CSV table of C-alpha atoms and ligand atoms in Angstrom, one decimal:
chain,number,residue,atom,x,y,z
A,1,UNK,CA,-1.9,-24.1,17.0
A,2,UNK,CA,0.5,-26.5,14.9
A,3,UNK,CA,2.6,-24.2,12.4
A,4,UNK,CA,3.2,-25.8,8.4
A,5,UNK,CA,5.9,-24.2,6.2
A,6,UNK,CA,6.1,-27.2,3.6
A,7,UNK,CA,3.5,-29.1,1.9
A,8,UNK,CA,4.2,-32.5,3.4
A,9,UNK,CA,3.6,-30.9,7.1
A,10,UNK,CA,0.6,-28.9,6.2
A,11,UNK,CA,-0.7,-32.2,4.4
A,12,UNK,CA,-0.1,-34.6,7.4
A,13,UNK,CA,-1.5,-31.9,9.7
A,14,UNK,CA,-4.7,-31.4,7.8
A,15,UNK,CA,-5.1,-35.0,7.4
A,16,UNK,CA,-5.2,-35.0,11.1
A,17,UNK,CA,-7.6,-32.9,11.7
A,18,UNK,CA,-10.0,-34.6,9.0
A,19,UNK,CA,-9.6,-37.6,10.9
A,20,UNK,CA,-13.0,-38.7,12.1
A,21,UNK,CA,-14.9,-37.0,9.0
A,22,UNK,CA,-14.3,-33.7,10.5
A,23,UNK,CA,-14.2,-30.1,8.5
A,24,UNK,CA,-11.9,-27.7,7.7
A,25,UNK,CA,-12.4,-24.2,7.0
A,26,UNK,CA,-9.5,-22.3,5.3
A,27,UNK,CA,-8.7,-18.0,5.9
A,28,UNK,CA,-6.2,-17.1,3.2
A,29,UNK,CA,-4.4,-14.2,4.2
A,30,UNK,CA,-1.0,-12.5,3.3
A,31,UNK,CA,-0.6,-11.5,7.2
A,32,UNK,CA,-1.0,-8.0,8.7
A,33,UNK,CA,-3.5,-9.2,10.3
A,34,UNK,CA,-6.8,-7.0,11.5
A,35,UNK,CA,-10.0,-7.0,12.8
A,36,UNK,CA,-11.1,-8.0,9.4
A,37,UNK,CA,-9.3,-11.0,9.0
A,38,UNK,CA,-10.6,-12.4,12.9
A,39,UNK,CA,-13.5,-11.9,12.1
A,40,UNK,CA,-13.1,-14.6,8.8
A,41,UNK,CA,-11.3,-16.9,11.3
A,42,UNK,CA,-14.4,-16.6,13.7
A,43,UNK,CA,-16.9,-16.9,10.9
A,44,UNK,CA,-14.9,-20.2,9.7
A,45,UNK,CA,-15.1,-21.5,13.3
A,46,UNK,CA,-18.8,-21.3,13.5
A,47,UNK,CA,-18.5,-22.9,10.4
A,48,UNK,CA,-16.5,-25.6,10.6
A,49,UNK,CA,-14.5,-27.9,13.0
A,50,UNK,CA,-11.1,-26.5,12.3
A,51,UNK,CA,-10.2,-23.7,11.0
A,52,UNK,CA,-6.8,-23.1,8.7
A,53,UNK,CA,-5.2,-19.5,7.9
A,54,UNK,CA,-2.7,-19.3,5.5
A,55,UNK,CA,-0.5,-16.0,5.1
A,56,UNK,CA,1.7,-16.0,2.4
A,57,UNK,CA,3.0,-12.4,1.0
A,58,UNK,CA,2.0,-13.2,-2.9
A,59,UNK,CA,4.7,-11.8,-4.9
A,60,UNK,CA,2.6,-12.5,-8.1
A,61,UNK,CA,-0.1,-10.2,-7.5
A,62,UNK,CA,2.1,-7.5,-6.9
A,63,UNK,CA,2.6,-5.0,-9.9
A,64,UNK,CA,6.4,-3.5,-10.3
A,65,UNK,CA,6.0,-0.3,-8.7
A,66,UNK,CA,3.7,-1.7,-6.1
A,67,UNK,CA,4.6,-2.5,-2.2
A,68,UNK,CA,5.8,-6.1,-2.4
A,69,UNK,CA,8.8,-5.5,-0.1
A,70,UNK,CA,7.2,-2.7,2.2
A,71,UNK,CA,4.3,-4.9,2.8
A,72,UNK,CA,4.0,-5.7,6.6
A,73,UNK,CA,5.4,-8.9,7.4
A,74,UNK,CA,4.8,-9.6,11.1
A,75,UNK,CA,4.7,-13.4,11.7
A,76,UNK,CA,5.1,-14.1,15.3
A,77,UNK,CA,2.3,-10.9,16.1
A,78,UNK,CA,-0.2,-12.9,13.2
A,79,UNK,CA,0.3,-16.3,14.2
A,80,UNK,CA,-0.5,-15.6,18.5
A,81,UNK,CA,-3.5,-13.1,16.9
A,82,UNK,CA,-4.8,-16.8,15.2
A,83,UNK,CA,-3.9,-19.1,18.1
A,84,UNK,CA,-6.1,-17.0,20.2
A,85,UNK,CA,-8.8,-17.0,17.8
A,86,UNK,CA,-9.0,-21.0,18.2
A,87,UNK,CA,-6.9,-21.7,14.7
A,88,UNK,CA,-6.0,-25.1,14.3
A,89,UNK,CA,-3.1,-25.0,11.7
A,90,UNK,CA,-1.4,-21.8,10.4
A,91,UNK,CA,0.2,-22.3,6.9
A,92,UNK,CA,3.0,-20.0,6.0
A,93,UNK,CA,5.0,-21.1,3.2
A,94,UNK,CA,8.2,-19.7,1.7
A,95,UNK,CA,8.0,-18.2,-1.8
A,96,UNK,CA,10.1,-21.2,-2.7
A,97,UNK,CA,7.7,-23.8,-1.9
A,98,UNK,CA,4.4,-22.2,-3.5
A,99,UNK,CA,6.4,-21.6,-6.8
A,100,UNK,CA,9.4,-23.5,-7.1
A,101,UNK,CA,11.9,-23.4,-10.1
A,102,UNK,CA,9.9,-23.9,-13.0
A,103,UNK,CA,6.4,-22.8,-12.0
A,104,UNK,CA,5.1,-21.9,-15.5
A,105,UNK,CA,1.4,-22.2,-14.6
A,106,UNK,CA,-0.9,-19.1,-14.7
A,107,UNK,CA,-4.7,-18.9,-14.2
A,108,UNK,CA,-6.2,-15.8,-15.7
A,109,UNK,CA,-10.0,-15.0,-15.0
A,110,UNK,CA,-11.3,-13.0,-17.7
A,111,UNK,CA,-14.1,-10.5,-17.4
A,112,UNK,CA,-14.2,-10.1,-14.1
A,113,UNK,CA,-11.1,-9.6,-13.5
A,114,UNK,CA,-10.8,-7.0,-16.3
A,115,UNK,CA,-12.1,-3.7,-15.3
A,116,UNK,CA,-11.5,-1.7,-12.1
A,117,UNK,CA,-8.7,-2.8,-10.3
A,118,UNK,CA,-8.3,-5.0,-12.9
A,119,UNK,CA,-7.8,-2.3,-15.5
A,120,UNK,CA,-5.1,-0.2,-12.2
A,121,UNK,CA,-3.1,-3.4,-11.4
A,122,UNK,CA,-2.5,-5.3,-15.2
A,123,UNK,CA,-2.2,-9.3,-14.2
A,124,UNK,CA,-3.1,-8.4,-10.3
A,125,UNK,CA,-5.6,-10.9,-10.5
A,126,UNK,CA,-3.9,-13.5,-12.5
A,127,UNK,CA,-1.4,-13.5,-9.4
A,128,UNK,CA,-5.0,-13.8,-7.3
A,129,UNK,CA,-6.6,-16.7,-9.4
A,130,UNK,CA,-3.6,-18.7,-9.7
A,131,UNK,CA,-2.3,-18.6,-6.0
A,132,UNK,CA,-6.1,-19.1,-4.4
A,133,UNK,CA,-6.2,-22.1,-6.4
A,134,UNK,CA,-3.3,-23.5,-5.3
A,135,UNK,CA,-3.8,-22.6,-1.9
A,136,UNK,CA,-7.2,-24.4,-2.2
A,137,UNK,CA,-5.4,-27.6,-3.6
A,138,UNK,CA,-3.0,-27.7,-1.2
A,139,UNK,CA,-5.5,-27.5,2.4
A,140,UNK,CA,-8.8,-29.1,0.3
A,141,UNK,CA,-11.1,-27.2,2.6
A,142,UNK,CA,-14.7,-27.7,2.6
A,143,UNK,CA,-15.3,-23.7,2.5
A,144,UNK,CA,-13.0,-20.9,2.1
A,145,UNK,CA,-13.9,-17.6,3.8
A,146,UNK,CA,-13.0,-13.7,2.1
A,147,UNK,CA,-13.5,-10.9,2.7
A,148,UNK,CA,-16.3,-8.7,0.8
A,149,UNK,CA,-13.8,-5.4,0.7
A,150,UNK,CA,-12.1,-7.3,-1.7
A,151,UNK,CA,-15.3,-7.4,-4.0
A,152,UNK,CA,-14.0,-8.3,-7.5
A,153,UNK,CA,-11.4,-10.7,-5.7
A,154,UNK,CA,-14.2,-12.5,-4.3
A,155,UNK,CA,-16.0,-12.6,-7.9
A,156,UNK,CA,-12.7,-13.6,-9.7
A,157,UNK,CA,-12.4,-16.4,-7.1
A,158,UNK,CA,-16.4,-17.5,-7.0
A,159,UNK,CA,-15.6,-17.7,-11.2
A,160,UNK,CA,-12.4,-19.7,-10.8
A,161,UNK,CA,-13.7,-22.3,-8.7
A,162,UNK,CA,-17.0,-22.5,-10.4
A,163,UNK,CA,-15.0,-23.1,-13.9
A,164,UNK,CA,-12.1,-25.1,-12.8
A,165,UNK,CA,-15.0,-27.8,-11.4
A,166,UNK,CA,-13.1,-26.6,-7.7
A,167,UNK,CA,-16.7,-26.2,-6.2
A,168,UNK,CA,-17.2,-29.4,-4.8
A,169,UNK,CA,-15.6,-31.5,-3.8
A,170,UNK,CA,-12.2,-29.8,-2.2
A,171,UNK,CA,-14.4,-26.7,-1.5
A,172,UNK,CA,-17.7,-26.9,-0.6
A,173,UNK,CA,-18.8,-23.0,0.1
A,174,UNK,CA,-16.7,-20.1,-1.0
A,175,UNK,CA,-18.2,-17.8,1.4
A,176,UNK,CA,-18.4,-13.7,1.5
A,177,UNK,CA,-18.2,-11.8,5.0
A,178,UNK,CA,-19.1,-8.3,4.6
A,179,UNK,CA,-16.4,-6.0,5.5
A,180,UNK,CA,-15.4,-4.8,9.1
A,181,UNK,CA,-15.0,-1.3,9.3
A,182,UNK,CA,-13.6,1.1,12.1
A,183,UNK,CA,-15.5,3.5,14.1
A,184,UNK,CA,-15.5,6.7,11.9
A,185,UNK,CA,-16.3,3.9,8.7
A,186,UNK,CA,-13.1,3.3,7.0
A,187,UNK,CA,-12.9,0.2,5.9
A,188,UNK,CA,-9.9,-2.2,8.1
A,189,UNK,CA,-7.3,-2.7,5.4
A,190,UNK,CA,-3.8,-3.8,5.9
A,191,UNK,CA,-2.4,-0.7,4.2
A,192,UNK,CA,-4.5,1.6,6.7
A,193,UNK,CA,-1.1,1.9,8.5
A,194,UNK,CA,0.5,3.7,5.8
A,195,UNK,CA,-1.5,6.7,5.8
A,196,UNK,CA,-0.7,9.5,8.0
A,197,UNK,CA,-2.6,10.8,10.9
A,198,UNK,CA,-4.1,14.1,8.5
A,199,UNK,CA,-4.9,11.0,5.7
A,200,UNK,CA,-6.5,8.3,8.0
A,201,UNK,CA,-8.7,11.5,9.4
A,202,UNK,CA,-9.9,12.5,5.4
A,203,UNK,CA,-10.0,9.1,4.7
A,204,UNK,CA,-13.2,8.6,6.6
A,205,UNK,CA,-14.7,10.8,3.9
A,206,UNK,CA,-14.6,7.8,1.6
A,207,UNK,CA,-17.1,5.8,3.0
A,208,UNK,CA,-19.0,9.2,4.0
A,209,UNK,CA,-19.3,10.5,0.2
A,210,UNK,CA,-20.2,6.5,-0.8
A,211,UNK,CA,-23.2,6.5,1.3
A,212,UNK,CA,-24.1,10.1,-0.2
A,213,UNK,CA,-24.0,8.9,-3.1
A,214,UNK,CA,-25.8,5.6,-3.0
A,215,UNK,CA,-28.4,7.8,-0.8
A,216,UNK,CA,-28.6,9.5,-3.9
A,217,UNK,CA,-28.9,7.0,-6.6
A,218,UNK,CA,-31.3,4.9,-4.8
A,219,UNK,CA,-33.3,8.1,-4.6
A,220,UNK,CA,-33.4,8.5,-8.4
A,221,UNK,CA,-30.5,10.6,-8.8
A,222,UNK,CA,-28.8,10.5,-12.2
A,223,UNK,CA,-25.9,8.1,-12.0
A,224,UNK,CA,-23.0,10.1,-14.0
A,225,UNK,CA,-24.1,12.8,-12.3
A,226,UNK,CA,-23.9,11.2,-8.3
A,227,UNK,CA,-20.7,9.4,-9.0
A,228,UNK,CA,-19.0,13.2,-10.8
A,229,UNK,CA,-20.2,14.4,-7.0
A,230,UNK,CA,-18.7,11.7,-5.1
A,231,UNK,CA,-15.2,11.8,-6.6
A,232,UNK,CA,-15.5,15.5,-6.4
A,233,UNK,CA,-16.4,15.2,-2.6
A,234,UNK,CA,-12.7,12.7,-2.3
A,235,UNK,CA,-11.1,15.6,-4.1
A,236,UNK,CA,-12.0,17.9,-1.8
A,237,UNK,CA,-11.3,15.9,1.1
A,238,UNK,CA,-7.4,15.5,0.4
A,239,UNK,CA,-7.8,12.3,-1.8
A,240,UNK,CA,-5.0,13.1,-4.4
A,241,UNK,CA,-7.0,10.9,-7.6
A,242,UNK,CA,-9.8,8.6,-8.1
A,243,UNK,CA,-8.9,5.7,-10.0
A,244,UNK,CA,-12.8,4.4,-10.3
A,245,UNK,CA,-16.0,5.0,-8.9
A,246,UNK,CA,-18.3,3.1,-10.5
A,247,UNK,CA,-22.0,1.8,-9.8
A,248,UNK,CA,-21.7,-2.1,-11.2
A,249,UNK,CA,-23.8,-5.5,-11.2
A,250,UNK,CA,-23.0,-6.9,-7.9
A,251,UNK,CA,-21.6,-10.2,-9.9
A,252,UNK,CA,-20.6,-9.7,-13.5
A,253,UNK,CA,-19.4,-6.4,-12.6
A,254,UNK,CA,-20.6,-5.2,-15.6
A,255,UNK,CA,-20.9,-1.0,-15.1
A,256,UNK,CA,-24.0,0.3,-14.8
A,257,UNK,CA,-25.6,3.6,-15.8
A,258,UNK,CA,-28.6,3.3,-14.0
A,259,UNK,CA,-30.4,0.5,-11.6
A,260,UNK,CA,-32.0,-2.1,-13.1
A,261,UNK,CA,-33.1,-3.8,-10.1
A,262,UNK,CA,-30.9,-6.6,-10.1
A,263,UNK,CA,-28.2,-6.0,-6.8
A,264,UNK,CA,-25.6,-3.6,-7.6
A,265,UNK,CA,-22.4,-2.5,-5.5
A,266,UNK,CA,-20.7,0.8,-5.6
A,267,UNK,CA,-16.9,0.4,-5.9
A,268,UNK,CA,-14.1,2.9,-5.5
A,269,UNK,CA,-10.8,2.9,-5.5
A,270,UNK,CA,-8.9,6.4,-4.6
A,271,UNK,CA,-5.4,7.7,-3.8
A,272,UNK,CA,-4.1,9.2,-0.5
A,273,UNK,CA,-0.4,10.2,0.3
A,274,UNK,CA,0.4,7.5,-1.7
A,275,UNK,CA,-2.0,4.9,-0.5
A,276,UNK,CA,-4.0,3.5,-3.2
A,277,UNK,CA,-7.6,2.7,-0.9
A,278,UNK,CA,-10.5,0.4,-2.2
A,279,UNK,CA,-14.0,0.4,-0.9
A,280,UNK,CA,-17.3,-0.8,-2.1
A,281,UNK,CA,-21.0,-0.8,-0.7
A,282,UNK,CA,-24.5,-2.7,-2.2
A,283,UNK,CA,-27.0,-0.2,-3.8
A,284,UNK,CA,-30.4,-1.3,-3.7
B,1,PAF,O1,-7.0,-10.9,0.0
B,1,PAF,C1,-5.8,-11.3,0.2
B,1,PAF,O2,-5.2,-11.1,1.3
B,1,PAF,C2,-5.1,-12.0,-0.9
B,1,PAF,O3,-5.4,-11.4,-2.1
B,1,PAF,C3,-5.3,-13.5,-0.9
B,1,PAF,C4,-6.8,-13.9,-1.2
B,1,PAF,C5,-4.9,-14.1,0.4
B,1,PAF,C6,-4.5,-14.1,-2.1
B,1,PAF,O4,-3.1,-13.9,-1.9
Protein backbone atom coordinates (compact mmCIF):
# COMPACT_ATOMS: atom_id res chain seq x y z
CA UNK A 1 0.00 0.00 0.00
CA UNK A 2 1.65 3.38 -1.42
CA UNK A 3 1.04 6.19 1.34
CA UNK A 4 0.04 10.13 -0.09
CA UNK A 5 0.35 13.13 2.24
CA UNK A 6 0.19 15.84 -0.59
CA UNK A 7 -1.95 16.29 -3.50
CA UNK A 8 0.55 15.86 -6.25
CA UNK A 9 1.45 12.23 -4.74
CA UNK A 10 -2.04 11.19 -4.09
CA UNK A 11 -2.86 12.56 -7.74
CA UNK A 12 0.10 10.65 -9.58
CA UNK A 13 -0.75 7.61 -7.53
CA UNK A 14 -4.45 7.48 -8.36
CA UNK A 15 -3.61 8.15 -11.86
CA UNK A 16 -1.76 4.98 -11.69
CA UNK A 17 -4.08 2.94 -10.59
CA UNK A 18 -6.75 4.20 -13.26
CA UNK A 19 -4.34 3.34 -15.73
CA UNK A 20 -5.93 0.77 -18.00
CA UNK A 21 -9.69 2.18 -17.31
CA UNK A 22 -9.60 0.72 -14.03
CA UNK A 23 -11.87 1.90 -10.73
CA UNK A 24 -11.32 3.34 -7.66
CA UNK A 25 -13.27 3.15 -4.74
CA UNK A 26 -12.64 5.77 -1.92
CA UNK A 27 -13.27 4.95 2.36
CA UNK A 28 -13.06 8.44 3.93
CA UNK A 29 -12.14 8.06 7.40
CA UNK A 30 -10.65 10.24 10.22
CA UNK A 31 -8.62 6.96 11.55
CA UNK A 32 -9.37 5.01 14.73
CA UNK A 33 -10.03 2.51 12.71
CA UNK A 34 -12.74 -0.52 13.51
CA UNK A 35 -14.49 -3.23 12.41
CA UNK A 36 -16.80 -0.72 10.84
CA UNK A 37 -14.56 0.93 8.71
CA UNK A 38 -12.99 -2.80 7.26
CA UNK A 39 -15.84 -3.64 6.50
CA UNK A 40 -16.30 -0.19 3.98
CA UNK A 41 -12.80 -1.05 2.71
CA UNK A 42 -14.00 -4.75 1.98
CA UNK A 43 -17.35 -3.54 0.55
CA UNK A 44 -15.22 -1.08 -1.82
CA UNK A 45 -13.05 -3.99 -2.82
CA UNK A 46 -15.84 -6.00 -4.12
CA UNK A 47 -16.69 -3.09 -5.62
CA UNK A 48 -14.07 -1.72 -7.37
CA UNK A 49 -10.45 -2.46 -8.51
CA UNK A 50 -8.74 -0.31 -6.01
CA UNK A 51 -9.73 0.82 -3.13
CA UNK A 52 -8.46 4.36 -1.41
CA UNK A 53 -8.93 5.27 2.38
CA UNK A 54 -8.32 8.57 3.47
CA UNK A 55 -8.04 9.49 7.32
CA UNK A 56 -7.74 12.89 7.97
CA UNK A 57 -8.78 14.26 11.67
CA UNK A 58 -11.32 17.11 10.33
CA UNK A 59 -10.80 20.00 12.51
CA UNK A 60 -13.88 21.78 10.93
CA UNK A 61 -16.43 19.48 12.05
CA UNK A 62 -15.36 19.64 15.41
CA UNK A 63 -17.45 22.08 17.72
CA UNK A 64 -15.30 24.16 20.47
CA UNK A 65 -15.91 22.11 23.38
CA UNK A 66 -15.77 18.96 21.37
CA UNK A 67 -12.77 16.16 21.25
CA UNK A 68 -10.61 17.53 18.38
CA UNK A 69 -7.31 16.99 20.19
CA UNK A 70 -8.34 13.88 22.36
CA UNK A 71 -9.46 12.20 19.20
CA UNK A 72 -7.46 8.97 18.61
CA UNK A 73 -4.79 9.44 16.22
CA UNK A 74 -3.10 6.16 15.60
CA UNK A 75 -1.47 6.12 12.06
CA UNK A 76 0.95 3.45 11.81
CA UNK A 77 -1.86 0.85 13.70
CA UNK A 78 -4.64 2.38 10.74
CA UNK A 79 -2.50 2.23 7.86
CA UNK A 80 -1.12 -1.91 8.48
CA UNK A 81 -5.13 -2.44 9.49
CA UNK A 82 -5.74 -1.14 5.50
CA UNK A 83 -2.73 -2.76 3.86
CA UNK A 84 -4.05 -5.99 5.11
CA UNK A 85 -7.44 -5.28 3.97
CA UNK A 86 -5.91 -5.11 0.27
CA UNK A 87 -5.89 -0.95 0.19
CA UNK A 88 -4.26 0.35 -2.66
CA UNK A 89 -3.35 4.05 -1.64
CA UNK A 90 -3.93 5.47 1.90
CA UNK A 91 -4.33 9.35 1.84
CA UNK A 92 -3.45 11.15 5.01
CA UNK A 93 -2.99 14.77 4.58
CA UNK A 94 -1.83 17.41 6.96
CA UNK A 95 -4.35 20.00 8.04
CA UNK A 96 -2.17 22.31 6.09
CA UNK A 97 -2.58 20.82 2.77
CA UNK A 98 -6.59 20.28 2.90
CA UNK A 99 -7.03 23.96 4.07
CA UNK A 100 -4.18 26.00 3.37
CA UNK A 101 -3.82 29.86 4.24
CA UNK A 102 -6.76 31.37 2.89
CA UNK A 103 -9.35 28.59 2.55
CA UNK A 104 -12.43 30.72 2.74
CA UNK A 105 -14.76 28.19 1.07
CA UNK A 106 -17.69 26.54 3.11
CA UNK A 107 -20.41 24.18 1.90
CA UNK A 108 -23.48 24.26 4.06
CA UNK A 109 -26.37 21.59 3.30
CA UNK A 110 -29.45 22.93 4.57
CA UNK A 111 -32.34 20.89 5.78
CA UNK A 112 -30.82 17.91 6.35
CA UNK A 113 -28.34 18.94 8.05
CA UNK A 114 -30.43 21.05 10.37
CA UNK A 115 -32.09 19.00 13.00
CA UNK A 116 -30.64 16.30 15.23
CA UNK A 117 -27.22 16.38 15.34
CA UNK A 118 -27.46 19.11 13.35
CA UNK A 119 -29.36 21.12 15.87
CA UNK A 120 -26.32 19.41 19.00
CA UNK A 121 -23.23 20.27 16.96
CA UNK A 122 -24.08 24.01 15.12
CA UNK A 123 -21.87 23.97 11.63
CA UNK A 124 -20.86 20.09 12.34
CA UNK A 125 -22.03 19.35 9.11
CA UNK A 126 -20.85 22.32 7.24
CA UNK A 127 -17.27 20.98 8.33
CA UNK A 128 -18.80 17.40 6.86
CA UNK A 129 -20.19 18.77 3.46
CA UNK A 130 -17.32 20.86 2.71
CA UNK A 131 -14.31 18.42 3.52
CA UNK A 132 -16.27 15.23 1.70
CA UNK A 133 -16.33 17.34 -1.23
CA UNK A 134 -13.01 18.06 -1.34
CA UNK A 135 -11.98 14.77 -0.51
CA UNK A 136 -14.10 13.56 -3.51
CA UNK A 137 -12.33 16.20 -5.81
CA UNK A 138 -9.12 15.38 -4.86
CA UNK A 139 -9.31 11.04 -5.38
CA UNK A 140 -12.33 11.40 -8.23
CA UNK A 141 -13.61 8.02 -7.20
CA UNK A 142 -16.17 6.21 -9.05
CA UNK A 143 -18.12 5.39 -5.65
CA UNK A 144 -17.53 6.45 -2.22
CA UNK A 145 -18.51 4.09 0.64
CA UNK A 146 -20.07 5.39 4.41
CA UNK A 147 -21.22 4.17 6.87
CA UNK A 148 -25.09 4.00 7.74
CA UNK A 149 -24.36 4.88 11.71
CA UNK A 150 -23.67 8.09 10.46
CA UNK A 151 -27.32 8.35 9.04
CA UNK A 152 -27.82 12.18 8.44
CA UNK A 153 -24.04 12.36 7.35
CA UNK A 154 -24.80 10.00 4.72
CA UNK A 155 -28.07 12.15 3.74
CA UNK A 156 -26.19 15.50 3.97
CA UNK A 157 -23.49 13.87 1.61
CA UNK A 158 -26.18 11.88 -0.90
CA UNK A 159 -27.70 15.93 -1.05
CA UNK A 160 -24.30 17.57 -1.67
CA UNK A 161 -23.30 15.45 -4.38
CA UNK A 162 -26.70 15.27 -5.95
CA UNK A 163 -26.72 19.34 -5.96
CA UNK A 164 -23.25 20.21 -6.65
CA UNK A 165 -23.73 18.00 -10.11
CA UNK A 166 -20.77 15.58 -8.09
CA UNK A 167 -22.87 12.41 -9.02
CA UNK A 168 -21.36 11.50 -12.08
CA UNK A 169 -18.92 11.83 -13.29
CA UNK A 170 -16.11 11.91 -10.35
CA UNK A 171 -18.45 9.72 -8.27
CA UNK A 172 -20.44 7.32 -9.71
CA UNK A 173 -22.37 5.57 -6.44
CA UNK A 174 -22.28 7.09 -3.02
CA UNK A 175 -23.01 3.90 -1.34
CA UNK A 176 -24.60 3.14 2.33
CA UNK A 177 -23.24 0.03 4.35
CA UNK A 178 -25.33 -0.70 7.24
CA UNK A 179 -23.64 -0.47 10.46
CA UNK A 180 -21.37 -3.21 12.15
CA UNK A 181 -22.24 -3.70 15.55
CA UNK A 182 -20.54 -5.76 18.47
CA UNK A 183 -21.79 -8.75 20.12
CA UNK A 184 -24.02 -7.38 22.92
CA UNK A 185 -25.37 -4.63 19.78
CA UNK A 186 -23.57 -1.43 20.37
CA UNK A 187 -22.97 0.06 17.54
CA UNK A 188 -18.58 0.06 16.64
CA UNK A 189 -17.82 3.75 16.95
CA UNK A 190 -14.46 5.29 17.32
CA UNK A 191 -15.48 6.96 20.63
CA UNK A 192 -16.53 3.46 22.08
CA UNK A 193 -13.07 3.59 23.80
CA UNK A 194 -13.88 6.41 25.92
CA UNK A 195 -16.50 4.84 27.91
CA UNK A 196 -15.70 3.04 30.90
CA UNK A 197 -16.05 -0.64 31.57
CA UNK A 198 -19.68 0.15 33.83
CA UNK A 199 -20.72 2.62 30.53
CA UNK A 200 -19.75 0.26 27.54
CA UNK A 201 -21.85 -2.60 29.78
CA UNK A 202 -25.21 0.10 30.02
CA UNK A 203 -24.43 1.15 26.76
CA UNK A 204 -25.80 -1.98 25.23
CA UNK A 205 -29.13 -0.85 26.47
CA UNK A 206 -29.19 1.65 23.60
CA UNK A 207 -29.68 -0.45 20.92
CA UNK A 208 -31.81 -2.88 23.40
CA UNK A 209 -34.54 -0.03 24.24
CA UNK A 210 -34.34 1.02 20.17
CA UNK A 211 -35.58 -2.29 19.12
CA UNK A 212 -38.34 -2.00 21.97
CA UNK A 213 -39.31 0.65 20.74
CA UNK A 214 -39.46 0.23 17.03
CA UNK A 215 -41.12 -3.32 18.21
CA UNK A 216 -43.52 -1.04 19.54
CA UNK A 217 -44.31 1.39 16.98
CA UNK A 218 -44.46 -0.98 14.23
CA UNK A 219 -47.03 -2.63 16.41
CA UNK A 220 -49.24 0.43 16.45
CA UNK A 221 -47.93 1.93 19.51
CA UNK A 222 -48.38 5.71 19.84
CA UNK A 223 -45.19 7.38 18.81
CA UNK A 224 -44.70 10.24 21.63
CA UNK A 225 -45.63 7.80 23.74
CA UNK A 226 -42.79 4.76 22.59
CA UNK A 227 -40.06 7.29 22.13
CA UNK A 228 -41.08 9.06 26.19
CA UNK A 229 -40.39 5.10 27.09
CA UNK A 230 -37.31 4.65 25.21
CA UNK A 231 -35.45 7.69 26.57
CA UNK A 232 -36.83 6.81 29.91
CA UNK A 233 -35.44 3.12 29.52
CA UNK A 234 -31.57 5.14 28.63
CA UNK A 235 -32.27 7.09 31.79
CA UNK A 236 -32.57 4.26 33.68
CA UNK A 237 -29.78 2.46 32.36
CA UNK A 238 -27.00 5.08 33.42
CA UNK A 239 -27.31 7.24 30.15
CA UNK A 240 -26.86 10.80 31.87
CA UNK A 241 -29.29 12.77 28.80
CA UNK A 242 -30.92 12.21 25.66
CA UNK A 243 -30.16 14.71 23.16
CA UNK A 244 -32.91 13.14 20.44
CA UNK A 245 -34.85 10.26 19.85
CA UNK A 246 -36.80 10.72 17.16
CA UNK A 247 -38.81 8.50 14.56
CA UNK A 248 -37.92 10.40 11.00
CA UNK A 249 -38.39 9.88 7.11
CA UNK A 250 -35.48 7.69 6.32
CA UNK A 251 -34.28 10.59 3.65
CA UNK A 252 -35.61 14.09 4.24
CA UNK A 253 -35.34 13.41 7.82
CA UNK A 254 -38.37 15.18 8.35
CA UNK A 255 -39.75 13.95 12.10
CA UNK A 256 -42.44 11.96 12.12
CA UNK A 257 -45.34 11.45 14.49
CA UNK A 258 -46.63 8.43 13.15
CA UNK A 259 -45.82 5.96 10.01
CA UNK A 260 -46.87 6.81 7.02
CA UNK A 261 -45.55 4.00 5.19
CA UNK A 262 -42.86 5.52 3.39
CA UNK A 263 -39.25 3.99 5.23
CA UNK A 264 -38.55 5.62 8.40
CA UNK A 265 -35.36 5.29 10.74
CA UNK A 266 -35.27 5.73 14.40
CA UNK A 267 -32.32 8.00 15.52
CA UNK A 268 -30.87 8.70 18.92
CA UNK A 269 -28.26 10.38 20.16
CA UNK A 270 -27.58 9.96 24.10
CA UNK A 271 -24.93 10.95 26.73
CA UNK A 272 -22.70 8.56 28.76
CA UNK A 273 -19.81 9.58 31.19
CA UNK A 274 -19.23 12.07 28.86
CA UNK A 275 -19.53 10.30 25.66
CA UNK A 276 -22.07 11.77 23.40
CA UNK A 277 -23.33 8.07 21.49
CA UNK A 278 -25.42 8.10 18.17
CA UNK A 279 -27.41 5.25 16.89
CA UNK A 280 -30.18 4.77 14.46
CA UNK A 281 -32.29 1.64 13.08
CA UNK A 282 -35.09 1.47 9.94
CA UNK A 283 -38.82 1.17 11.24
CA UNK A 284 -40.95 -0.50 8.90
O1 LIG B 1 -17.54 9.72 9.22
C1 LIG B 1 -16.40 10.21 9.30
O2 LIG B 1 -15.43 9.57 9.73
C2 LIG B 1 -16.18 11.65 8.87
O3 LIG B 1 -17.27 12.44 9.21
C3 LIG B 1 -15.82 11.80 7.39
C4 LIG B 1 -16.95 11.33 6.48
C5 LIG B 1 -14.56 11.00 7.09
C6 LIG B 1 -15.55 13.27 7.06
O4 LIG B 1 -14.52 13.79 7.83
Amino acid sequence: MQTANTLEALRESVAKLRAGGETVGLVPTMGALHEGHLTLVRRAREACDHVVASIFVNPTQFGPNEDLDAYPRQLAEDSAMLESEGCALLWAPTVDVMYPGGFVTNISVSGVSDGFCGADRPGHFDGVATVVCKLFNQVRPDMAFFGEKDWQQLAVIRAMARDLDLVLPHVHSIIGVSTVREADGLAMSSRNRYLSQKDRTAAARLPAAMKQAISQIEGGDNVAQSLKALKGALIDAGFASVDYAELADASSLVSLDTLTGAPARLLVAARIGGTRLIDNMAVN
